[in-house]
Structures are given as C-alpha cells and as structure tokens.
Short mmCIF file of C-alpha atoms in Angstrom, two decimals:
data_model
loop_
_atom_site.label_atom_id
_atom_site.label_comp_id
_atom_site.label_asym_id
_atom_site.label_seq_id
_atom_site.Cartn_x
_atom_site.Cartn_y
_atom_site.Cartn_z
CA MET A 1 -36.90 -32.88 5.19
CA SER A 2 -32.96 -33.03 4.33
CA GLU A 3 -30.56 -30.29 5.69
CA PRO A 4 -28.67 -27.32 3.29
CA SER A 5 -25.83 -28.32 1.50
CA THR A 6 -22.52 -26.88 2.02
CA PRO A 7 -20.94 -25.64 -0.58
CA VAL A 8 -17.59 -27.23 -1.24
CA SER A 9 -13.94 -24.80 -1.85
CA ARG A 10 -12.65 -25.57 -5.11
CA LEU A 11 -9.18 -26.48 -5.08
CA SER A 12 -5.70 -25.94 -6.62
CA PRO A 13 -4.42 -28.05 -8.83
CA LEU A 14 -1.18 -27.66 -6.42
CA HIS A 15 -3.53 -28.13 -3.09
CA ASP A 16 -1.75 -31.46 -2.10
CA GLN A 17 1.82 -29.75 -2.76
CA HIS A 18 0.53 -26.92 -0.22
CA VAL A 19 -0.49 -29.46 2.35
CA ALA A 20 2.90 -31.53 2.33
CA LEU A 21 4.34 -27.57 2.77
CA GLY A 22 2.23 -27.39 6.01
CA ALA A 23 0.07 -24.30 4.77
CA SER A 24 -2.24 -22.91 6.98
CA PHE A 25 -5.88 -22.21 3.85
CA THR A 26 -8.32 -19.95 3.89
CA ASP A 27 -11.89 -19.81 1.59
CA PHE A 28 -10.91 -17.00 -1.08
CA ALA A 29 -13.09 -16.82 -3.42
CA GLY A 30 -15.03 -20.36 -3.44
CA TRP A 31 -10.94 -21.88 -2.82
CA GLN A 32 -9.03 -23.41 -1.04
CA MET A 33 -6.34 -21.27 -1.29
CA PRO A 34 -2.79 -21.39 1.24
CA VAL A 35 -2.82 -17.71 3.49
CA ARG A 36 0.88 -19.04 4.85
CA TYR A 37 3.16 -21.71 5.52
CA THR A 38 5.43 -19.91 8.32
CA SER A 39 4.80 -16.21 8.83
CA ASP A 40 3.46 -13.52 7.05
CA LEU A 41 6.08 -11.27 7.72
CA ALA A 42 8.72 -13.42 7.20
CA GLU A 43 6.87 -14.54 3.16
CA HIS A 44 6.47 -10.86 2.67
CA HIS A 45 10.31 -9.88 3.65
CA ALA A 46 10.64 -13.17 1.04
CA VAL A 47 10.07 -11.45 -1.61
CA ARG A 48 11.01 -8.15 -1.41
CA THR A 49 14.66 -9.56 -0.10
CA ALA A 50 15.03 -12.54 -2.65
CA ALA A 51 11.89 -14.53 -3.68
CA GLY A 52 8.54 -16.00 -3.29
CA LEU A 53 6.23 -18.54 -4.98
CA PHE A 54 3.16 -18.06 -5.09
CA ASP A 55 -0.18 -20.43 -6.15
CA ILE A 56 -2.37 -17.87 -7.99
CA SER A 57 -4.40 -20.71 -10.16
CA HIS A 58 -7.68 -19.40 -8.77
CA MET A 59 -7.35 -16.50 -11.30
CA ALA A 60 -10.11 -16.67 -14.62
CA GLU A 61 -8.30 -16.99 -17.86
CA ILE A 62 -10.91 -16.08 -20.26
CA ALA A 63 -9.99 -16.38 -24.18
CA VAL A 64 -11.32 -13.38 -26.52
CA ILE A 65 -11.35 -15.22 -30.04
CA GLY A 66 -12.18 -14.04 -33.97
CA GLU A 67 -10.60 -11.54 -36.29
CA ALA A 68 -12.86 -8.88 -34.20
CA ALA A 69 -11.74 -9.24 -30.92
CA GLY A 70 -9.55 -6.58 -30.82
CA ALA A 71 -12.67 -4.29 -31.58
CA PHE A 72 -14.65 -6.43 -30.14
CA LEU A 73 -12.95 -5.23 -26.91
CA ASP A 74 -12.43 -2.13 -27.89
CA GLU A 75 -16.22 -2.26 -27.16
CA ALA A 76 -16.00 -4.40 -24.14
CA LEU A 77 -13.40 -3.17 -21.47
CA ALA A 78 -12.22 1.10 -21.13
CA GLY A 79 -8.82 0.60 -22.78
CA ARG A 80 -8.11 0.14 -26.28
CA LEU A 81 -6.91 -2.93 -26.60
CA SER A 82 -6.76 -2.87 -30.40
CA ALA A 83 -3.20 -1.30 -30.24
CA LEU A 84 -2.26 -3.84 -27.99
CA SER A 85 1.27 -5.75 -29.99
CA VAL A 86 1.05 -9.36 -29.83
CA GLY A 87 3.79 -9.96 -26.95
CA LYS A 88 2.72 -7.45 -25.12
CA ALA A 89 0.06 -7.45 -21.87
CA LYS A 90 -2.13 -4.14 -20.57
CA TYR A 91 -3.98 -3.50 -17.64
CA SER A 92 -7.67 -2.68 -18.38
CA LEU A 93 -10.92 -2.86 -16.45
CA ILE A 94 -14.31 -3.99 -17.54
CA LEU A 95 -17.46 -1.23 -16.84
CA ASP A 96 -21.07 -1.29 -16.24
CA GLU A 97 -23.50 1.18 -18.14
CA HIS A 98 -23.16 3.56 -15.12
CA GLY A 99 -19.58 3.76 -14.95
CA GLY A 100 -18.74 1.35 -12.32
CA ILE A 101 -16.09 -1.32 -12.49
CA ILE A 102 -16.77 -4.81 -12.89
CA ASP A 103 -13.62 -6.21 -12.78
CA ASP A 104 -10.43 -5.08 -13.29
CA LEU A 105 -8.53 -7.18 -15.64
CA ILE A 106 -4.91 -8.16 -17.28
CA VAL A 107 -4.97 -8.88 -20.80
CA TYR A 108 -2.73 -10.64 -23.18
CA ARG A 109 -2.33 -9.91 -26.79
CA ILE A 110 -1.67 -13.85 -28.16
CA THR A 111 -1.93 -13.42 -31.58
CA ASP A 112 -3.47 -11.24 -33.92
CA HIS A 113 -6.67 -13.10 -33.74
CA GLU A 114 -6.95 -14.08 -29.84
CA PHE A 115 -6.67 -12.86 -26.47
CA LEU A 116 -6.36 -13.79 -23.30
CA VAL A 117 -8.15 -11.70 -20.39
CA VAL A 118 -7.31 -12.73 -16.71
CA ALA A 119 -10.23 -11.78 -14.48
CA ASN A 120 -10.36 -11.75 -10.54
CA ALA A 121 -11.08 -15.75 -8.85
CA SER A 122 -14.29 -13.72 -7.33
CA ASN A 123 -15.78 -11.68 -10.26
CA ARG A 124 -15.14 -14.68 -13.45
CA ASP A 125 -18.36 -15.78 -13.63
CA ALA A 126 -19.38 -11.69 -14.02
CA VAL A 127 -16.27 -10.92 -16.87
CA VAL A 128 -17.53 -13.88 -18.62
CA ALA A 129 -21.27 -13.27 -18.59
CA ALA A 130 -20.44 -9.44 -19.44
CA LEU A 131 -18.61 -10.44 -22.28
CA THR A 132 -20.11 -13.28 -23.63
CA GLN A 133 -23.65 -10.61 -23.56
CA ARG A 134 -21.13 -7.97 -25.18
CA THR A 135 -20.44 -10.28 -28.41
CA ALA A 136 -24.05 -9.88 -29.84
CA ASP A 137 -22.86 -7.55 -32.95
CA HIS A 138 -19.69 -9.10 -33.64
CA ALA A 139 -18.04 -12.36 -34.47
CA VAL A 140 -15.80 -13.34 -31.77
CA ALA A 141 -15.78 -16.80 -29.58
CA ILE A 142 -15.56 -16.49 -25.53
CA ASP A 143 -13.39 -19.45 -24.02
CA ASP A 144 -13.29 -19.78 -20.33
CA ARG A 145 -10.54 -21.91 -19.63
CA THR A 146 -9.51 -21.19 -16.06
CA ASP A 147 -10.37 -25.05 -15.13
CA ALA A 148 -7.28 -26.37 -17.51
CA THR A 149 -5.37 -23.78 -16.68
CA ALA A 150 -3.14 -22.98 -13.51
CA LEU A 151 -1.20 -20.00 -12.82
CA ILE A 152 2.17 -19.21 -10.73
CA ALA A 153 3.69 -16.20 -9.63
CA VAL A 154 7.49 -15.97 -8.92
CA GLN A 155 8.16 -12.64 -8.01
CA GLY A 156 11.13 -10.84 -6.30
CA PRO A 157 14.26 -9.54 -7.14
CA ALA A 158 15.77 -12.81 -7.38
CA ALA A 159 12.77 -13.90 -9.31
CA ARG A 160 14.45 -14.61 -12.99
CA ALA A 161 17.67 -15.86 -11.54
CA VAL A 162 15.09 -19.04 -9.77
CA LEU A 163 13.94 -19.41 -13.55
CA GLU A 164 16.48 -19.27 -14.90
CA ALA A 165 18.13 -21.95 -12.33
CA THR A 166 14.97 -24.01 -13.03
CA SER A 167 16.53 -26.81 -15.29
CA ALA A 168 14.03 -27.91 -16.42
CA PHE A 169 12.15 -24.89 -17.41
CA VAL A 170 13.61 -22.86 -20.79
CA ALA A 171 12.16 -19.27 -21.52
CA PRO A 172 14.40 -17.25 -24.01
CA GLU A 173 16.02 -14.29 -23.18
CA LEU A 174 14.64 -13.55 -19.54
CA ASP A 175 16.44 -10.46 -18.62
CA GLU A 176 15.40 -8.93 -22.04
CA LEU A 177 11.46 -9.88 -21.24
CA LYS A 178 9.71 -6.23 -20.25
CA TYR A 179 7.41 -5.64 -18.04
CA TYR A 180 4.10 -6.19 -19.59
CA ALA A 181 5.28 -8.29 -21.87
CA TRP A 182 5.23 -11.89 -22.52
CA THR A 183 6.83 -15.45 -23.98
CA THR A 184 6.50 -18.61 -25.02
CA GLY A 185 9.04 -20.68 -22.26
CA ALA A 186 8.80 -24.95 -21.89
CA PHE A 187 8.57 -27.19 -19.36
CA VAL A 188 10.22 -30.42 -19.26
CA ALA A 189 7.96 -32.70 -17.68
CA ASP A 190 9.42 -35.82 -18.09
CA PRO A 191 13.37 -35.38 -18.37
CA ALA A 192 13.49 -39.23 -19.37
CA SER A 193 11.69 -38.83 -22.45
CA ASP A 194 12.53 -34.90 -23.01
CA ASP A 195 9.27 -33.99 -23.60
CA SER A 196 7.61 -30.40 -22.97
CA VAL A 197 4.67 -28.26 -21.89
CA ALA A 198 4.13 -24.97 -22.87
CA VAL A 199 4.53 -21.96 -20.90
CA LEU A 200 3.12 -18.36 -21.06
CA VAL A 201 5.82 -16.75 -19.16
CA ALA A 202 4.93 -12.87 -18.24
CA ARG A 203 6.78 -10.72 -16.84
CA THR A 204 3.67 -8.96 -14.64
CA GLY A 205 2.89 -9.21 -11.26
CA TYR A 206 1.00 -8.33 -7.79
CA THR A 207 2.94 -7.50 -5.09
CA GLY A 208 5.45 -4.12 -6.22
CA GLU A 209 8.19 -6.16 -7.19
CA ASP A 210 9.90 -7.48 -10.24
CA GLY A 211 8.64 -10.73 -10.90
CA PHE A 212 7.04 -13.51 -13.57
CA GLU A 213 3.47 -15.33 -13.76
CA LEU A 214 3.79 -18.61 -15.46
CA TYR A 215 0.59 -20.16 -16.94
CA LEU A 216 0.70 -24.15 -17.90
CA ASP A 217 -2.06 -26.35 -18.17
CA THR A 218 -2.86 -27.85 -14.92
CA ALA A 219 -1.85 -31.59 -15.36
CA HIS A 220 1.77 -30.17 -15.30
CA ALA A 221 1.59 -27.61 -12.67
CA ALA A 222 2.87 -29.86 -9.51
CA GLY A 223 6.07 -30.92 -11.68
CA LEU A 224 6.43 -26.79 -12.53
CA TRP A 225 6.17 -25.93 -8.85
CA ALA A 226 8.15 -28.50 -7.00
CA ALA A 227 11.11 -28.23 -9.90
CA LEU A 228 11.25 -24.47 -8.97
CA LEU A 229 11.19 -24.88 -5.09
CA GLU A 230 14.19 -27.05 -5.65
CA ALA A 231 16.52 -24.76 -7.62
CA GLY A 232 15.18 -21.66 -5.97
CA ALA A 233 15.65 -22.97 -1.83
CA PRO A 234 19.47 -21.96 -2.56
CA LEU A 235 18.17 -18.71 -3.86
CA GLY A 236 16.41 -17.45 -1.06
CA LEU A 237 13.19 -18.77 -2.82
CA GLN A 238 10.11 -19.42 -0.25
CA PRO A 239 6.25 -20.56 -0.42
CA CYS A 240 4.39 -17.60 0.19
CA GLY A 241 0.33 -17.51 0.80
CA LEU A 242 -2.23 -14.92 0.59
CA ALA A 243 -1.70 -13.26 3.48
CA SER A 244 1.93 -11.77 2.70
CA ARG A 245 0.39 -11.45 -1.18
CA ASP A 246 -2.26 -8.44 0.40
CA THR A 247 0.68 -7.02 2.67
CA LEU A 248 2.81 -6.76 -0.61
CA ARG A 249 -0.13 -4.84 -3.00
CA LEU A 250 -0.78 -3.12 -0.49
CA GLU A 251 2.61 -1.53 -0.26
CA ALA A 252 2.73 -1.04 -4.07
CA GLY A 253 -0.39 0.62 -3.91
CA MET A 254 -1.97 -1.86 -5.76
CA PRO A 255 -6.18 -1.91 -5.76
CA LEU A 256 -7.89 -4.80 -4.57
CA TYR A 257 -11.57 -5.60 -6.11
CA GLY A 258 -14.12 -5.45 -3.28
CA HIS A 259 -11.80 -3.28 -0.96
CA GLU A 260 -10.50 -0.25 -3.50
CA LEU A 261 -12.83 -1.56 -6.59
CA GLY A 262 -16.34 -2.28 -7.02
CA LEU A 263 -19.61 -1.53 -8.88
CA SER A 264 -19.95 1.20 -7.10
CA ILE A 265 -16.81 2.89 -7.71
CA GLN A 266 -15.78 5.04 -10.86
CA PRO A 267 -12.26 4.51 -12.06
CA VAL A 268 -11.88 8.23 -11.49
CA GLN A 269 -12.49 7.66 -8.12
CA ALA A 270 -9.53 5.17 -7.30
CA GLY A 271 -6.85 6.53 -9.14
CA LEU A 272 -7.79 4.68 -12.70
CA GLY A 273 -9.10 7.24 -14.61
CA ARG A 274 -6.02 6.98 -17.15
CA VAL A 275 -6.71 3.17 -17.88
CA VAL A 276 -9.68 4.50 -19.77
CA VAL A 277 -9.65 5.85 -23.39
CA THR A 278 -12.48 8.02 -23.41
CA ASP A 279 -11.50 9.52 -27.26
CA LYS A 280 -12.99 5.40 -28.05
CA PRO A 281 -16.46 5.85 -30.29
CA HIS A 282 -18.04 4.05 -27.46
CA PHE A 283 -17.37 1.53 -24.74
CA VAL A 284 -20.06 0.41 -21.89
CA GLY A 285 -19.98 2.81 -19.63
CA LYS A 286 -18.63 5.84 -21.78
CA GLU A 287 -21.76 8.05 -20.82
CA ALA A 288 -21.31 7.75 -17.61
CA ILE A 289 -17.39 8.17 -17.06
CA GLU A 290 -17.79 11.27 -19.56
CA ARG A 291 -20.89 13.25 -16.59
CA GLY A 292 -18.25 11.98 -14.15
CA PRO A 293 -19.74 10.61 -10.45
CA GLY A 294 -19.87 14.21 -8.59
CA ASP A 295 -18.02 16.55 -7.04
CA ASP A 296 -18.88 15.37 -3.54
CA ALA A 297 -17.51 11.80 -4.53
CA ARG A 298 -14.60 10.21 -2.67
CA VAL A 299 -11.86 9.99 -4.32
CA LEU A 300 -8.97 7.45 -3.09
CA VAL A 301 -5.57 8.10 -0.94
CA GLY A 302 -2.97 6.62 0.74
CA LEU A 303 -2.62 7.60 4.58
CA ALA A 304 1.08 7.05 7.26
CA ALA A 305 0.37 6.79 10.65
CA GLU A 306 2.65 6.20 13.44
CA GLY A 307 2.80 4.00 16.26
CA ARG A 308 1.86 0.13 15.56
CA ARG A 309 -1.73 -0.06 15.40
CA ALA A 310 -3.24 -0.24 12.15
CA ALA A 311 -6.41 0.80 10.52
CA ARG A 312 -9.27 -1.91 8.94
CA ALA A 313 -11.63 -2.14 6.16
CA GLY A 314 -14.49 -0.37 7.63
CA TYR A 315 -12.67 1.68 10.35
CA PRO A 316 -13.91 5.63 9.68
CA VAL A 317 -11.01 8.44 8.67
CA MET A 318 -12.06 11.38 10.64
CA ALA A 319 -11.59 14.96 9.95
CA GLY A 320 -12.29 16.60 13.62
CA ASP A 321 -15.43 15.03 14.62
CA GLU A 322 -17.24 14.76 10.99
CA VAL A 323 -16.29 11.06 8.99
CA VAL A 324 -14.97 12.19 6.01
CA GLY A 325 -14.12 8.69 4.55
CA GLU A 326 -13.64 5.37 5.46
CA ILE A 327 -10.33 3.00 4.95
CA THR A 328 -10.53 -0.07 1.73
CA SER A 329 -7.13 -1.43 3.06
CA GLY A 330 -5.17 -1.51 6.49
CA ALA A 331 -2.06 -3.66 7.58
CA LEU A 332 1.18 -2.60 9.91
CA SER A 333 3.69 -2.30 6.64
CA PRO A 334 6.56 -5.25 6.99
CA THR A 335 8.35 -3.06 4.87
CA LEU A 336 8.39 1.07 6.37
CA GLY A 337 7.48 -0.61 10.01
CA HIS A 338 4.30 2.01 10.07
CA PRO A 339 0.72 1.39 9.62
CA ILE A 340 -0.15 1.81 6.04
CA ALA A 341 -3.89 2.49 4.72
CA MET A 342 -5.74 3.27 1.87
CA ALA A 343 -8.68 5.00 1.85
CA PHE A 344 -11.86 6.73 0.43
CA VAL A 345 -12.24 9.93 1.29
CA HIS A 346 -14.19 13.08 0.96
CA PRO A 347 -11.99 15.45 -2.28
CA ALA A 348 -11.92 18.29 0.17
CA HIS A 349 -9.51 16.49 2.88
CA ALA A 350 -7.75 13.94 -0.27
CA ALA A 351 -4.66 16.68 -0.88
CA VAL A 352 -1.55 15.01 0.11
CA GLY A 353 0.04 16.36 3.43
CA ALA A 354 -3.43 16.71 4.50
CA GLN A 355 -4.01 15.63 8.55
CA LEU A 356 -6.74 13.08 9.37
CA ASP A 357 -7.43 11.01 12.11
CA LEU A 358 -8.21 7.37 11.90
CA ASP A 359 -11.07 5.85 14.79
CA VAL A 360 -9.60 2.56 15.63
CA ARG A 361 -12.09 0.67 17.33
CA GLY A 362 -12.62 3.71 19.04
CA SER A 363 -9.09 5.25 19.60
CA ARG A 364 -8.15 8.21 17.68
CA ILE A 365 -4.96 7.48 15.07
CA PRO A 366 -3.39 10.76 13.34
CA ALA A 367 -2.58 9.90 10.26
CA THR A 368 -1.17 12.30 7.19
CA VAL A 369 -2.28 11.80 3.40
CA VAL A 370 0.70 10.21 1.61
CA PRO A 371 1.61 9.47 -2.27
CA LEU A 372 0.51 6.31 -3.78
CA PRO A 373 2.79 3.81 -4.13
CA PHE A 374 3.35 3.54 -0.23
CA TYR A 375 6.77 1.16 -1.29
CA LYS A 376 8.54 1.85 -4.93
CA LYS A 377 11.86 -0.79 -5.70
CA GLU A 378 14.92 0.45 -6.60
CA ALA A 379 15.58 0.92 -10.29
#
C-alpha cells in the first residue's frame, strides 16, 4: 500500500529570484510565496516611506470575452460593469445565491468586448466555476489566463519614480494615470534586439499607498523584476513579502478573504454595501441582499488598543462578561505604534467610540471602536 502523496505547492515564475534574495517562504493558497526577505518591519516601512516590490503572481487572472460581456458581468457580479470605460478598473464582488461573498475582485475593461477579472489565489477555481456556470444564457467565453500571467506590484510614494527610472520599461504618462485606471506599457526584454513585450500597467494596489500593478507574460517576469530592483535600489526600493503586505493592508482597512470576507458574510456586514448595485434587474444574490442579513448580524469595525500586545484572528471581543464579537485580523501597527484589529461585532457595540475588551490569551486588553481605515496616505 503506497503512502498518500504530499501536495506540491506551485511555484511563482519568480521563485528563483526569491531564493537568490534569501527569502523565507510560506505556503499560501497552494503556492510557495516569499513571506519576507529581511524583516517584516523593514519591508513595511520601505513601502510607507519609499517603495516595495511584491510578487503577487499567485493571483488569478480570468478573461471574459464576447459582445455580451458587459451585460453578463452585470448579472454575474454585484456591480454594474457594463458602465466601465475601456482603460478603467472597478472593485467588485461575486456573490452566491444567499448573498454570501465568493470572492472580492478587481475588474478591468480591456476592450468593448473583453474584461479581465482578477481574483484571489485561494478562490481561483471557485470564481472560474461560478463565472462558467453563469454563462449559460450569455454568448461569452471564460478564459483562465492565470498560468500564463505574472503579476508584479510596485507600491509606495516612490513607486512612479521607480518605474520611470527603469530604462528597460516604458509606460506613457504615468503621472496622468488615475487611480483604478490602466494603460499599456512595454518591457524591452532583450536590449540587443530591441524587441519588447506588452505590460498592462494598472494604478491599483493593496497597501494603502500609491502604486502600480504590472501584468505580463510569465516568460519575461524575471527580467522585469531584476530591472525594477536595479533601477529602484537608489530610490529605496526593497523586495517585500506577504507578511508586510498583510500589515500594510490591515492599516489601510482593506479586507482579506477568509478573514473579513466569506460565504457567511453579506457585503453590508463588511462595510461593502456601496459595492452592490441593487437597482439592476437581476444579479446572483439580489434577493438575499434585498432581504438583508438580519438585525443582529455582526458588522465589521476597526479597533485600536494601547500597549504592545496585539489580538489575532479568532480572539474574542468582549463587552463586560459577554462575547460580542471576534477578531478577523490584528497586528501591532508598524506605522502607528499600537495594536489595531478588525473584528465582527454585534451592531449594538459597533458605534465609533464604543469601549470593548480584547481577550488576548486570557488577558483583557481595553480597545476602542475607531473608523476605518486606520491609516490613510497624505494627499
């Protein structure tokens, strides 16, 4: 009788580069991804003060193609994607029939008849399956391009300067590219031949800072990564892993699937009611959304505490002797210098200024409900 095989994690097209840089790795949604290169704090502060370079090639890229693509996405997703202009992007959600969140997405309109849907790595199969199932009455094609696509993010106040300093990379008028918009750039992979490869350059990110996300063919990812690192080093650019990405997004109040989002959570509970366009004739989950989650359904709040002890996901939130919520994400904020957390709590305790306690391994830590995000970059 043979022993059960151990699942093999997928490797990023940049895996060899991470090894050469001395990265520590972790399994994330079935991928071996760098969790850190030097220290979590140093990488976090690099993004807040200069720039960080992230490999996020584990994200899923799914094309929706056809003359009816816009109308299809209006029914398949919670937003109104048919109104999106070519060259623009929109944050959206894909819901199940109960109004639960299958995933949160970024949707780019590539042409009049093509959209690019970017999903979380852990939900790639679920999103592809849901979109495919929902094509039954629509003349559209679903094309999962994840395996052929690399995704590199440059985030931080010096992000644009890094791209502009990278001589092998060209993108027009980055200073005029608006947030949640994209343009086409080019990377000269072989200077001797002057041949270039197309790069989709999006002004998007998951850190609370200005920045860009670069989509390109996996075959050329290593070359672009190296060119960015070399050009960005004098500007303070550092390679950054998943640990700093998590504290950055937490400070920015950005939800993470499996923590603040999930099938048991409706958008309004997570503060994402604005993402759902309810005046559309139909979309999957509409009836459940219109009914709502119930008056006692817990809602997402921000919590700030004093001291150095941070509550982690799963820790109870207390009001007196009563458990009124649960932490979904928590950390000692590197930027703010005190513990922060997001939590789902009973709506009776969700008002800004409410005083609660965090149960940190049996110790009660006083905390205050505060507005999200915890951190917002200066204009």
